[in-house]
Amino acid sequence: MKKLFFILGLLAVIMMVSCATSDSKPKTTTTTTTTTTTVTTQSSATPVTSNPVVAQPERKVNVGVPQFVKDAVKRVPEDALVGIGTSNHSNLSLRRTTAATRGRAEISRQMITMTRDMVRDYTAGSEADPSAQLQFTEVMTVALSESRLQGASVVEEDMDERGNYWTVVMLSKANTVNEINQAQAAARIAVPAMASFSAEERMNEAFAQIYTTELGYSDRD
């Protein structure tokens, strides 16, 4: 009996010593660190920048022109010549005819202006005789003044609130070029010294200049 108590007591002592030893060992704590890496991808493509569309400025029209005439002018192609004529004759038929005639006369005046500018620009850098230059310009001016303006068309006609009849006449660029070329051919025959002059080489610039000129109107022949 005494041996049994001795053995139990010994076992108890061993267990106590074992627990004390286990508690005295340092505990190891494992810390896990998670690192998040953000990758930024930069596109190497160059952003596409669209070229801004430059709008063609509208023709300038005299303030005395009715709104329906201004609207008609806006509808005319940019590379066409426009002539505006008006008449206040008592006879309606005569009013219409006169207004259209005056509109065509305005186009003729524009072509003459274009031609004079082209000849002036040409002669500024040439050695042509001044008298030949003057005669050449005069022959072309007469030819354009007498031109029947084949292809010219009426694009608008109506009366304003005061009874004045208005007509808008248009001549396309192709027909304008044809008229000037015919006048140029006649002038070359009359003035051989100016045979090297070429209206074609200056036509686009002449159209650009005439486009920016304010459109007036003719109320007289």
mmCIF file of C-alpha atoms in Angstrom:
data_model
loop_
_atom_site.group_PDB
_atom_site.id
_atom_site.type_symbol
_atom_site.label_atom_id
_atom_site.label_comp_id
_atom_site.label_asym_id
_atom_site.label_seq_id
_atom_site.Cartn_x
_atom_site.Cartn_y
_atom_site.Cartn_z
ATOM 1 C CA MET A 1 0.000 0.000 0.000
ATOM 2 C CA LYS A 2 2.780 2.322 0.926
ATOM 3 C CA LYS A 3 4.524 1.411 -2.343
ATOM 4 C CA LEU A 4 1.434 2.344 -4.279
ATOM 5 C CA PHE A 5 1.246 5.796 -2.655
ATOM 6 C CA PHE A 6 4.964 6.217 -3.306
ATOM 7 C CA ILE A 7 4.600 5.389 -6.975
ATOM 8 C CA LEU A 8 1.599 7.735 -7.434
ATOM 9 C CA GLY A 9 3.456 10.534 -5.710
ATOM 10 C CA LEU A 10 6.489 9.998 -7.908
ATOM 11 C CA LEU A 11 4.363 10.123 -11.043
ATOM 12 C CA ALA A 12 2.766 13.360 -9.860
ATOM 13 C CA VAL A 13 6.186 14.959 -9.321
ATOM 14 C CA ILE A 14 7.352 13.859 -12.798
ATOM 15 C CA MET A 15 4.255 15.343 -14.436
ATOM 16 C CA MET A 16 4.695 18.664 -12.613
ATOM 17 C CA VAL A 17 8.334 18.919 -13.685
ATOM 18 C CA SER A 18 7.428 18.101 -17.285
ATOM 19 C CA CYS A 19 4.746 20.821 -17.446
ATOM 20 C CA ALA A 20 7.073 23.402 -15.955
ATOM 21 C CA THR A 21 9.736 22.595 -18.536
ATOM 22 C CA SER A 22 7.247 22.899 -21.394
ATOM 23 C CA ASP A 23 6.023 26.319 -20.242
ATOM 24 C CA SER A 24 9.541 27.650 -19.913
ATOM 25 C CA LYS A 25 10.328 27.153 -23.654
ATOM 26 C CA PRO A 26 10.026 30.366 -25.714
ATOM 27 C CA LYS A 27 7.112 30.384 -28.161
ATOM 28 C CA THR A 28 7.873 31.104 -31.767
ATOM 29 C CA THR A 29 5.409 33.399 -33.576
ATOM 30 C CA THR A 30 5.385 33.271 -37.368
ATOM 31 C CA THR A 31 4.259 36.480 -39.113
ATOM 32 C CA THR A 32 3.275 36.297 -42.736
ATOM 33 C CA THR A 33 3.653 39.532 -44.681
ATOM 34 C CA THR A 34 1.811 39.865 -47.972
ATOM 35 C CA THR A 35 3.260 42.359 -50.425
ATOM 36 C CA THR A 36 0.988 43.661 -53.188
ATOM 37 C CA THR A 37 2.730 44.929 -56.293
ATOM 38 C CA THR A 38 0.809 47.250 -58.601
ATOM 39 C CA VAL A 39 1.964 47.194 -62.198
ATOM 40 C CA THR A 40 1.066 50.225 -64.322
ATOM 41 C CA THR A 41 1.041 49.607 -68.044
ATOM 42 C CA GLN A 42 1.652 52.682 -70.171
ATOM 43 C CA SER A 43 0.475 52.543 -73.718
ATOM 44 C CA SER A 44 3.183 53.326 -76.220
ATOM 45 C CA ALA A 45 0.672 54.345 -78.848
ATOM 46 C CA THR A 46 0.655 58.034 -79.682
ATOM 47 C CA PRO A 47 -2.787 59.569 -79.165
ATOM 48 C CA VAL A 48 -4.408 60.471 -82.439
ATOM 49 C CA THR A 49 -5.176 64.156 -82.712
ATOM 50 C CA SER A 50 -7.632 65.034 -85.442
ATOM 51 C CA ASN A 51 -6.885 68.141 -87.447
ATOM 52 C CA PRO A 52 -9.437 70.872 -86.835
ATOM 53 C CA VAL A 53 -11.683 71.584 -89.792
ATOM 54 C CA VAL A 54 -11.237 75.163 -90.882
ATOM 55 C CA ALA A 55 -14.510 76.496 -92.124
ATOM 56 C CA GLN A 56 -14.508 78.639 -95.188
ATOM 57 C CA PRO A 57 -15.627 82.164 -94.268
ATOM 58 C CA GLU A 58 -18.936 83.249 -95.726
ATOM 59 C CA ARG A 59 -19.086 85.817 -98.481
ATOM 60 C CA LYS A 60 -19.574 89.340 -97.260
ATOM 61 C CA VAL A 61 -22.725 90.911 -98.652
ATOM 62 C CA ASN A 62 -23.695 94.578 -98.619
ATOM 63 C CA VAL A 63 -26.044 95.481 -95.779
ATOM 64 C CA GLY A 64 -28.554 96.987 -98.212
ATOM 65 C CA VAL A 65 -29.329 93.564 -99.700
ATOM 66 C CA PRO A 66 -32.544 91.815 -98.549
ATOM 67 C CA GLN A 67 -32.245 88.674 -96.413
ATOM 68 C CA PHE A 68 -33.619 86.348 -99.103
ATOM 69 C CA VAL A 69 -30.804 87.500 -101.389
ATOM 70 C CA LYS A 70 -28.194 86.877 -98.682
ATOM 71 C CA ASP A 71 -29.615 83.385 -98.137
ATOM 72 C CA ALA A 72 -29.392 82.675 -101.878
ATOM 73 C CA VAL A 73 -25.764 83.820 -101.946
ATOM 74 C CA LYS A 74 -24.920 81.380 -99.132
ATOM 75 C CA ARG A 75 -26.225 78.488 -101.234
ATOM 76 C CA VAL A 76 -23.991 79.319 -104.199
ATOM 77 C CA PRO A 77 -20.845 77.127 -104.498
ATOM 78 C CA GLU A 78 -17.728 78.720 -103.028
ATOM 79 C CA ASP A 79 -15.826 78.739 -106.321
ATOM 80 C CA ALA A 80 -18.569 80.425 -108.354
ATOM 81 C CA LEU A 81 -18.955 84.101 -109.125
ATOM 82 C CA VAL A 82 -22.124 85.818 -107.931
ATOM 83 C CA GLY A 83 -23.770 88.932 -109.319
ATOM 84 C CA ILE A 84 -26.656 90.785 -107.685
ATOM 85 C CA GLY A 85 -28.913 93.129 -109.627
ATOM 86 C CA THR A 86 -32.006 95.102 -108.715
ATOM 87 C CA SER A 87 -34.579 97.227 -110.536
ATOM 88 C CA ASN A 88 -37.648 99.288 -109.664
ATOM 89 C CA HIS A 89 -39.172 99.820 -113.114
ATOM 90 C CA SER A 90 -42.938 100.137 -113.126
ATOM 91 C CA ASN A 91 -43.308 97.251 -115.590
ATOM 92 C CA LEU A 92 -42.776 93.894 -113.857
ATOM 93 C CA SER A 93 -41.416 92.117 -116.926
ATOM 94 C CA LEU A 94 -38.931 94.914 -117.561
ATOM 95 C CA ARG A 95 -38.033 94.894 -113.885
ATOM 96 C CA ARG A 96 -37.071 91.211 -114.010
ATOM 97 C CA THR A 97 -35.084 91.549 -117.230
ATOM 98 C CA THR A 98 -33.204 94.614 -116.024
ATOM 99 C CA ALA A 99 -32.340 93.055 -112.654
ATOM 100 C CA ALA A 100 -30.958 89.942 -114.351
ATOM 101 C CA THR A 101 -28.944 92.036 -116.815
ATOM 102 C CA ARG A 102 -27.453 94.032 -113.972
ATOM 103 C CA GLY A 103 -26.566 90.860 -112.092
ATOM 104 C CA ARG A 104 -24.670 89.586 -115.121
ATOM 105 C CA ALA A 105 -22.923 92.946 -115.434
ATOM 106 C CA GLU A 106 -21.700 92.537 -111.857
ATOM 107 C CA ILE A 107 -20.134 89.204 -112.777
ATOM 108 C CA SER A 108 -18.433 90.789 -115.791
ATOM 109 C CA ARG A 109 -16.998 93.482 -113.529
ATOM 110 C CA GLN A 110 -15.644 90.840 -111.167
ATOM 111 C CA MET A 111 -13.945 88.997 -114.025
ATOM 112 C CA ILE A 112 -12.391 92.246 -115.232
ATOM 113 C CA THR A 113 -11.069 92.918 -111.728
ATOM 114 C CA MET A 114 -9.620 89.399 -111.566
ATOM 115 C CA THR A 115 -7.959 89.827 -114.959
ATOM 116 C CA ARG A 116 -6.413 93.197 -114.111
ATOM 117 C CA ASP A 117 -5.008 91.795 -110.882
ATOM 118 C CA MET A 118 -3.537 88.786 -112.682
ATOM 119 C CA VAL A 119 -1.907 90.927 -115.367
ATOM 120 C CA ARG A 120 -0.563 93.333 -112.741
ATOM 121 C CA ASP A 121 0.963 90.479 -110.728
ATOM 122 C CA TYR A 122 2.517 89.041 -113.891
ATOM 123 C CA THR A 123 3.976 92.289 -115.143
ATOM 124 C CA ALA A 124 5.474 93.096 -111.743
ATOM 125 C CA GLY A 125 8.122 90.456 -112.374
ATOM 126 C CA SER A 126 8.420 90.654 -116.147
ATOM 127 C CA GLU A 127 10.299 92.872 -118.568
ATOM 128 C CA ALA A 128 7.366 93.438 -120.883
ATOM 129 C CA ASP A 129 6.912 96.890 -122.360
ATOM 130 C CA PRO A 130 4.482 98.918 -120.169
ATOM 131 C CA SER A 131 2.550 99.989 -123.263
ATOM 132 C CA ALA A 132 2.116 96.324 -124.250
ATOM 133 C CA GLN A 133 0.884 95.520 -120.753
ATOM 134 C CA LEU A 134 -1.683 98.292 -120.909
ATOM 135 C CA GLN A 135 -2.915 97.293 -124.362
ATOM 136 C CA PHE A 136 -3.143 93.645 -123.306
ATOM 137 C CA THR A 137 -5.277 94.558 -120.294
ATOM 138 C CA GLU A 138 -7.541 96.762 -122.392
ATOM 139 C CA VAL A 139 -8.167 94.028 -124.968
ATOM 140 C CA MET A 140 -9.073 91.527 -122.248
ATOM 141 C CA THR A 141 -11.311 94.078 -120.517
ATOM 142 C CA VAL A 142 -13.246 94.784 -123.717
ATOM 143 C CA ALA A 143 -13.613 91.067 -124.446
ATOM 144 C CA LEU A 144 -14.980 90.355 -120.974
ATOM 145 C CA SER A 145 -17.308 93.360 -121.088
ATOM 146 C CA GLU A 146 -18.829 92.073 -124.314
ATOM 147 C CA SER A 147 -19.009 88.479 -123.153
ATOM 148 C CA ARG A 148 -22.431 86.850 -123.165
ATOM 149 C CA LEU A 149 -21.502 84.835 -120.047
ATOM 150 C CA GLN A 150 -22.457 81.437 -121.394
ATOM 151 C CA GLY A 151 -23.571 79.254 -118.493
ATOM 152 C CA ALA A 152 -24.650 82.084 -116.185
ATOM 153 C CA SER A 153 -27.900 81.233 -114.419
ATOM 154 C CA VAL A 154 -30.412 82.966 -112.162
ATOM 155 C CA VAL A 155 -30.486 81.242 -108.757
ATOM 156 C CA GLU A 156 -32.936 83.589 -106.998
ATOM 157 C CA GLU A 157 -35.325 86.386 -107.906
ATOM 158 C CA ASP A 158 -38.048 88.127 -105.920
ATOM 159 C CA MET A 159 -39.370 91.495 -104.789
ATOM 160 C CA ASP A 160 -38.687 93.128 -101.458
ATOM 161 C CA GLU A 161 -41.331 94.877 -99.326
ATOM 162 C CA ARG A 162 -40.770 98.140 -101.204
ATOM 163 C CA GLY A 163 -41.424 96.599 -104.597
ATOM 164 C CA ASN A 164 -37.794 96.461 -105.761
ATOM 165 C CA TYR A 165 -37.033 93.394 -107.837
ATOM 166 C CA TRP A 166 -33.850 91.482 -106.954
ATOM 167 C CA THR A 167 -31.986 88.864 -108.978
ATOM 168 C CA VAL A 168 -29.022 86.682 -107.993
ATOM 169 C CA VAL A 169 -26.961 85.377 -110.934
ATOM 170 C CA MET A 170 -24.267 82.703 -110.685
ATOM 171 C CA LEU A 171 -21.397 81.752 -113.007
ATOM 172 C CA SER A 172 -19.518 78.540 -112.166
ATOM 173 C CA LYS A 173 -15.740 78.479 -111.896
ATOM 174 C CA ALA A 174 -15.433 76.327 -115.016
ATOM 175 C CA ASN A 175 -17.447 78.807 -117.071
ATOM 176 C CA THR A 176 -15.531 81.736 -115.594
ATOM 177 C CA VAL A 177 -12.213 80.138 -116.530
ATOM 178 C CA ASN A 178 -13.521 79.550 -120.049
ATOM 179 C CA GLU A 179 -14.549 83.213 -120.427
ATOM 180 C CA ILE A 180 -11.168 84.482 -119.205
ATOM 181 C CA ASN A 181 -9.277 82.056 -121.424
ATOM 182 C CA GLN A 182 -11.189 83.275 -124.470
ATOM 183 C CA ALA A 183 -10.392 86.892 -123.587
ATOM 184 C CA GLN A 184 -6.755 85.943 -123.030
ATOM 185 C CA ALA A 185 -6.547 84.251 -126.436
ATOM 186 C CA ALA A 186 -7.873 87.378 -128.140
ATOM 187 C CA ALA A 187 -5.420 89.588 -126.237
ATOM 188 C CA ARG A 188 -2.435 87.413 -127.177
ATOM 189 C CA ILE A 189 -3.280 87.783 -130.851
ATOM 190 C CA ALA A 190 -3.566 91.558 -130.483
ATOM 191 C CA VAL A 191 -0.432 91.894 -128.326
ATOM 192 C CA PRO A 192 2.171 89.206 -129.218
ATOM 193 C CA ALA A 193 4.628 90.663 -126.695
ATOM 194 C CA MET A 194 2.417 89.279 -123.895
ATOM 195 C CA ALA A 195 2.246 85.753 -125.319
ATOM 196 C CA SER A 196 3.949 84.295 -122.227
ATOM 197 C CA PHE A 197 1.174 85.486 -119.925
ATOM 198 C CA SER A 198 -0.862 82.566 -118.533
ATOM 199 C CA ALA A 199 -4.105 83.218 -116.697
ATOM 200 C CA GLU A 200 -4.360 79.551 -115.697
ATOM 201 C CA GLU A 201 -1.312 79.858 -113.439
ATOM 202 C CA ARG A 202 -2.977 82.627 -111.423
ATOM 203 C CA MET A 203 -6.614 81.567 -111.531
ATOM 204 C CA ASN A 204 -6.910 79.947 -108.096
ATOM 205 C CA GLU A 205 -5.362 82.928 -106.349
ATOM 206 C CA ALA A 206 -7.651 85.276 -108.278
ATOM 207 C CA PHE A 207 -10.719 83.313 -107.162
ATOM 208 C CA ALA A 208 -9.555 83.391 -103.542
ATOM 209 C CA GLN A 209 -9.142 87.165 -103.669
ATOM 210 C CA ILE A 210 -12.493 87.829 -105.303
ATOM 211 C CA TYR A 211 -14.228 85.556 -102.768
ATOM 212 C CA THR A 212 -13.142 87.752 -99.851
ATOM 213 C CA THR A 213 -14.383 90.934 -101.538
ATOM 214 C CA GLU A 214 -17.732 92.237 -100.298
ATOM 215 C CA LEU A 215 -20.563 91.605 -102.740
ATOM 216 C CA GLY A 216 -22.369 94.728 -103.751
ATOM 217 C CA TYR A 217 -25.295 95.055 -106.110
ATOM 218 C CA SER A 218 -26.075 96.949 -109.288
ATOM 219 C CA ASP A 219 -29.087 99.233 -109.612
ATOM 220 C CA ARG A 220 -27.825 100.814 -112.798
ATOM 221 C CA ASP A 221 -26.536 99.602 -116.152
#
